[in-house]
Every structure is written in structure tokens, then in C-alpha cells.
Short mmCIF file of C-alpha atoms and ligand atoms in Angstrom, two decimals:
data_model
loop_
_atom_site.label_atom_id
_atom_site.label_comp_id
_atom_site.label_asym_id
_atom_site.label_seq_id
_atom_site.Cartn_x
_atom_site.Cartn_y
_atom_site.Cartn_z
CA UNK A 232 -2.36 -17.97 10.10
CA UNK A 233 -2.19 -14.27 8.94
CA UNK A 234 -4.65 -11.49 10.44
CA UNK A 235 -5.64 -8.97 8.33
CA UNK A 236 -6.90 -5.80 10.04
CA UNK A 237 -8.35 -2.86 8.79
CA UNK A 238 -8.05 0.39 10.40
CA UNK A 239 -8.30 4.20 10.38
CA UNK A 240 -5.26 5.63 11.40
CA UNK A 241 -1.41 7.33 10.16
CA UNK A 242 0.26 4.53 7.97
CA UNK A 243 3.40 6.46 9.36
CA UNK A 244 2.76 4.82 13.09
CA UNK A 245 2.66 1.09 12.18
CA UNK A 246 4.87 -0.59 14.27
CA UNK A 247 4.88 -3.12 11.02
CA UNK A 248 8.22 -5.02 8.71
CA UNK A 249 7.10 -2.81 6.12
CA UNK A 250 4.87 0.26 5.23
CA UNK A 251 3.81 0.86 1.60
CA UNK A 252 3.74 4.24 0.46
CA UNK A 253 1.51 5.64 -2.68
CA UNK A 254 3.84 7.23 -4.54
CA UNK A 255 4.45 8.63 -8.32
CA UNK A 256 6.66 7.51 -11.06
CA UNK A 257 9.54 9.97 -10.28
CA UNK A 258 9.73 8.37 -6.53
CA UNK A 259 10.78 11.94 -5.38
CA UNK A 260 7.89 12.11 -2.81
CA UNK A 261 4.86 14.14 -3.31
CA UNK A 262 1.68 15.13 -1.10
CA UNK A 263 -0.81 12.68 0.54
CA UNK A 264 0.28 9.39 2.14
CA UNK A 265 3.80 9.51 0.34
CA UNK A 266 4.23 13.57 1.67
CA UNK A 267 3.54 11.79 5.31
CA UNK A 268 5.67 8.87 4.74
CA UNK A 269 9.12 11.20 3.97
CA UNK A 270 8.49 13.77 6.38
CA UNK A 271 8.61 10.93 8.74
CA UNK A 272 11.34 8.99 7.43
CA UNK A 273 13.64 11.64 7.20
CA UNK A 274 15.71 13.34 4.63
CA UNK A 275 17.68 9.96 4.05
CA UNK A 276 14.68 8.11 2.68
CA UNK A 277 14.64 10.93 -0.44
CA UNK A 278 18.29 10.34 -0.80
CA UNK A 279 17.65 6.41 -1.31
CA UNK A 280 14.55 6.76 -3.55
CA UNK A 281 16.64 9.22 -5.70
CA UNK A 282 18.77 6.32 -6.04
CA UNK A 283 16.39 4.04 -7.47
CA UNK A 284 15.86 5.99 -10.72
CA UNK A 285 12.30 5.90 -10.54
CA UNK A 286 9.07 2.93 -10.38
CA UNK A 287 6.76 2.41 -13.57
CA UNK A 288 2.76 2.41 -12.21
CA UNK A 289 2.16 -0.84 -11.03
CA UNK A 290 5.64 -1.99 -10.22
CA UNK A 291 6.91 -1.12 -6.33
CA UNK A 292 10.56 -0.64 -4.95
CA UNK A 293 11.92 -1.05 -1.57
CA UNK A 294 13.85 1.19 0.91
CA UNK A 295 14.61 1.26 4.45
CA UNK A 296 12.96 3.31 6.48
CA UNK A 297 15.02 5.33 8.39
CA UNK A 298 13.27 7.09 11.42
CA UNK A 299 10.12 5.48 10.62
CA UNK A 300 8.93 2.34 12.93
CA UNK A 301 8.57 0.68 10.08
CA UNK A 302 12.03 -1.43 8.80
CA UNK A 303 11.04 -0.76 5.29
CA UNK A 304 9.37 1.36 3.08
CA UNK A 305 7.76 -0.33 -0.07
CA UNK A 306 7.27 2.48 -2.56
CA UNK A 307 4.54 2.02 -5.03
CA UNK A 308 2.67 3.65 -8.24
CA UNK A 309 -0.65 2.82 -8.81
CA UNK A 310 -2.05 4.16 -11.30
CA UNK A 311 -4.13 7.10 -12.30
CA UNK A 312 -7.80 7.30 -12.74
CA UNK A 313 -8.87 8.04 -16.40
CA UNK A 314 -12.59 6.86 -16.62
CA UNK A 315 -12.09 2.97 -15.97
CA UNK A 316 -11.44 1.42 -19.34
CA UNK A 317 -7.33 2.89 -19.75
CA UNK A 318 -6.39 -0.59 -17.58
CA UNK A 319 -6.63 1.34 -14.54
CA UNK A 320 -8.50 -2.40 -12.35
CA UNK A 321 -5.75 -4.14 -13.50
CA UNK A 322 -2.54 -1.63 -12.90
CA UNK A 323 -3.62 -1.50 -9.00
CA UNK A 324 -4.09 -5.14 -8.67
CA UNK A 325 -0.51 -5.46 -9.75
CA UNK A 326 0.39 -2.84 -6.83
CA UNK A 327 -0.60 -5.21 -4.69
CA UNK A 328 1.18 -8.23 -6.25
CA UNK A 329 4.05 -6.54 -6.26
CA UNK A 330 3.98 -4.92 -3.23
CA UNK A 331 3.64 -8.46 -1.83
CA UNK A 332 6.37 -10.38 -4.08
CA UNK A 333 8.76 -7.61 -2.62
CA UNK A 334 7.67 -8.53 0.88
CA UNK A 335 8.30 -11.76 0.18
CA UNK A 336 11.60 -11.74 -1.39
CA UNK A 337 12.85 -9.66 1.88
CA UNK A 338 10.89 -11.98 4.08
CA UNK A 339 8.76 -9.72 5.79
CA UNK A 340 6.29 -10.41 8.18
CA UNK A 341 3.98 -8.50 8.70
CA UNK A 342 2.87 -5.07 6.41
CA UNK A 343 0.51 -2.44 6.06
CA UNK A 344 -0.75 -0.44 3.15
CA UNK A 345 -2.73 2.73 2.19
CA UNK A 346 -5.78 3.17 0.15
CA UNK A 347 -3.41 3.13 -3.30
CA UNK A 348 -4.11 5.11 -5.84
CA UNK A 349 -7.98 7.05 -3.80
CA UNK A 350 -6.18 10.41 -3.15
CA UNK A 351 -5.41 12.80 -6.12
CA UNK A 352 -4.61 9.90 -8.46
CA UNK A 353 -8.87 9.92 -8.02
CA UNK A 354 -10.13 6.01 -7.80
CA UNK A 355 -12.89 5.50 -6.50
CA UNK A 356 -12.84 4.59 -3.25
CA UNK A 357 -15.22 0.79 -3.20
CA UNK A 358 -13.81 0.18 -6.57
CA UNK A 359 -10.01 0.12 -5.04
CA UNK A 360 -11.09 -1.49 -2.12
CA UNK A 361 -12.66 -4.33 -4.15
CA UNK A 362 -9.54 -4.54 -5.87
CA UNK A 363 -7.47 -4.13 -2.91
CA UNK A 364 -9.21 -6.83 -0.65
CA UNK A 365 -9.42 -9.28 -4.00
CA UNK A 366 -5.45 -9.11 -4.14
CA UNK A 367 -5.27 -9.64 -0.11
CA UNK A 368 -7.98 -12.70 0.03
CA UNK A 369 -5.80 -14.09 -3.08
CA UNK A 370 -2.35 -13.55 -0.98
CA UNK A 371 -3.59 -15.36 2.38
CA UNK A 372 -4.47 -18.04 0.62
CA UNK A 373 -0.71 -18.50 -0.90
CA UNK A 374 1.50 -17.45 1.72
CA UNK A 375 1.94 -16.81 5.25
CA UNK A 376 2.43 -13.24 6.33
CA UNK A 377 1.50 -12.58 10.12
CA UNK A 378 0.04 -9.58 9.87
CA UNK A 379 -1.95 -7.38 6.66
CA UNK A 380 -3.18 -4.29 7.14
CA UNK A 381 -5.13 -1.65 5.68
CA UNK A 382 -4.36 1.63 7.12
CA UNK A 383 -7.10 3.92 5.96
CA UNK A 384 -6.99 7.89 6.75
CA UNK A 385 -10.60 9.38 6.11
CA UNK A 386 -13.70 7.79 8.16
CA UNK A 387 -15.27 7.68 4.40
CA UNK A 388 -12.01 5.33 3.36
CA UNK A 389 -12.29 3.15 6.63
CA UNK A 390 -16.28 2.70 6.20
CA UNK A 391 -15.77 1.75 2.34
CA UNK A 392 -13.08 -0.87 2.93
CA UNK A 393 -14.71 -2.45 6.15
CA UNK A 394 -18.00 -3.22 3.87
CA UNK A 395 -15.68 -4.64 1.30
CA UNK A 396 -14.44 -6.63 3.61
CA UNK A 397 -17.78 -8.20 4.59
CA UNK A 398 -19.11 -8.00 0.58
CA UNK A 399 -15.84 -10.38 -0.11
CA UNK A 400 -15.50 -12.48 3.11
CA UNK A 401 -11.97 -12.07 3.40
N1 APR B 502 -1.70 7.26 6.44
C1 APR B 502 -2.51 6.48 5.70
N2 APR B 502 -3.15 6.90 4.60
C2 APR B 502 -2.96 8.20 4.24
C3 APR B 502 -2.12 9.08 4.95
C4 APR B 502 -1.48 8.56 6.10
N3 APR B 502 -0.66 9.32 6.85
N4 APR B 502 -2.15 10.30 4.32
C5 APR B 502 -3.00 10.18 3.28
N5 APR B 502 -3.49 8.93 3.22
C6 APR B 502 -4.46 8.37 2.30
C7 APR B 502 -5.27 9.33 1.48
O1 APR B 502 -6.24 9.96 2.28
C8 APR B 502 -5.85 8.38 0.47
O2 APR B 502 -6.98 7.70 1.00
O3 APR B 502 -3.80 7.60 1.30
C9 APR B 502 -4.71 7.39 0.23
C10 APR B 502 -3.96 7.60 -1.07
O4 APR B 502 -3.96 8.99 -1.41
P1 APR B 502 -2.65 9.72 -1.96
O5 APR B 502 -1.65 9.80 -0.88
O6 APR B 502 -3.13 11.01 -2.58
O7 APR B 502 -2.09 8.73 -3.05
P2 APR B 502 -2.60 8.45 -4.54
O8 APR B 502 -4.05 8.71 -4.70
O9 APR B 502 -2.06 7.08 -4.85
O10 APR B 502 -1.83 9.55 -5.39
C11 APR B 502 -0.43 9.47 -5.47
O11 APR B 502 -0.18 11.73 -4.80
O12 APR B 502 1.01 12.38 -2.98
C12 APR B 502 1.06 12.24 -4.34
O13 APR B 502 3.38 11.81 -4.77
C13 APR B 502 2.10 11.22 -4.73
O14 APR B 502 1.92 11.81 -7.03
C14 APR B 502 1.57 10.83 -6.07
C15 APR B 502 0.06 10.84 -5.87
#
């Protein structure tokens, strides 16, 4: 049986298989969750990711992850918000897909991941989390993880994904 929790915390802290990062295209780090991610990991984690030549928006990659707690970083684009109607729903849904098939294929256990894609690539915040949760509920259902979670920064973040969570019964 696989727990999901949701929580307000530092992604970088999760004692967790895997941690997913929200990153951009060029994988070269960046500000926000991804900023926090490398400047724990260390300098190596650059040095892989430059290694990787780079992650379309709504693919995801996979690294160690060096001085974090976490084995394994999961490095993934969502996408960026244009309005709604440029396939932005769908883009982030496949985040989560693929964050999970990755997961999978390494056979990870348990993993946590950030509000993708609610920072300065601008989604709103109960949109993603619909999306987000959607993609989770779907998962449990198909294969067992021990542990899911959310890792959410901002009390406004926490709040939005916690009613989700009710709205969607997951
Ligand atoms: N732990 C968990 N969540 C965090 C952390 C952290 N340490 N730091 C920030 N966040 C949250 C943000 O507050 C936001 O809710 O992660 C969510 C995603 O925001 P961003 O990190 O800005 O990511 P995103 O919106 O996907 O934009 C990605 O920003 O940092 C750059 O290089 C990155 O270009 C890429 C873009």
C-alpha cells in the first residue's frame, strides 16, 4: 500500500529514493526549487546534468544525488504558462508520468516532488495541483511505490494542494 503525504517543507531534506527537481530545458540549474536542489547536491550534480545534453518540457532525466539525502535526483521540465490553451494541462501531466516511469525503471521506492511548473514558469497553483494529484491517484492505482510526496514550500502552495486532495479523494 503506498502513502501519499503532503507537506510544507525543503524538497532538499527528504530522506526519500528520489527527489524531483523543477527544472528548465538546458538542465543547467536555475532559481527556485532547482537553485535549492544544486546548491545542495553539490557541484557534481551540475557536472552530471551537463552531461545529459538537456530534457524537452514534459520529459524528466535522472541523476544521483550526490550530498543530497536523496539517492537520486529526477530532473524535470514542465512547462510554461501561456494562458491555458498552448497544451500547457497536458505537458505537466506528462511530468508526472514520466517522473514516475523513471522511478520505476530504477525501482525506487519511495519519492517526493515539488509544486512543478507554480514558481516563475507561473501555473496556477489549484490548476497544477488538480493535475498533479490526478497523475498521483492514477499512479497508486497501477503500481506500488511506498511512499509519494508532495513537498510544497509556500503555506499558499500547501493549503491549495491539501484541498485538492480532499476535492479528488486521493
Ligand atoms: N522545496 C520545495 N519546493 C520549493 C523549494 C524547495 N526548497 N524552493 C522552491 N520551491 C517551490 C516554489 O515555491 C514553487 O512552488 O517549487 C515550486 C516550483 O517553482 P520553481 O522552482 O520556480 O519551478 P517552476 O515554476 O517549475 O519554474 C522552473 O525556474 O528555477 C527555475 O531553472 C528553473 O527555469 C526553471 C524554472
Amino acid at each position: 500500500m503506498t502513502t501519499l503525504t503532503i507537506m510544507q517543507g525543503d524538497i532538499t531534506r527528504q530522506n526519500v529514493d528520489a527527489i524531483v527537481t523543477a527544472a528548465n530545458a538546458a538542465l543547467l540549474g536555475g532559481g527556485g526549487v532547482d537553485g535549492a536542489v544544486h546548491e545542495a547536491a553539490g557541484p557534481d550534480l551540475l557536472i552530471a546534468c551537463q552531461k545529459l545534453g538537456g530534457c524537452p518540457s514534459g520529459e524528466a532525466r535522472i541523476t544521483p544525488g550526490y550530498r543530497l539525502p536523496a539517492r537520486w535526483v529526477i530532473h524535470t521540465v514542465g512547462p510554461v504558462w501561456q494562458g491555458g490553451n498552448a497544451g500547457e494541462d497536458a505537458i505537466l501531466a506528462q511530468c508526472y508520468r514520466q517522473c514516475f516511469a523513471v522511478a520505476r525503471e530504477y525501482g525506487l521506492r519511495s519519492v517526493a516532488f515539488p509544486s512543478i511548473s507554480t514558481g516563475a514558469f507561473g501555473f496556477p497553483v489549484r490548476r497544477a495541483a488538480r493535475i498533479a494529484l490526478t497523475e498521483i491517484k492514477q499512479m497508486l492505482r497501477q503500481t506500488e511505490f511506498e511512499s509519494i510526496v508532495v513537498v510544497c514550500f509556500e503555506p499558499e502552495v500547501y493549503t491549495a494542494y491539501r484541498m485538492l486532495r480532499a476535492e479528488i479523494g486521493v
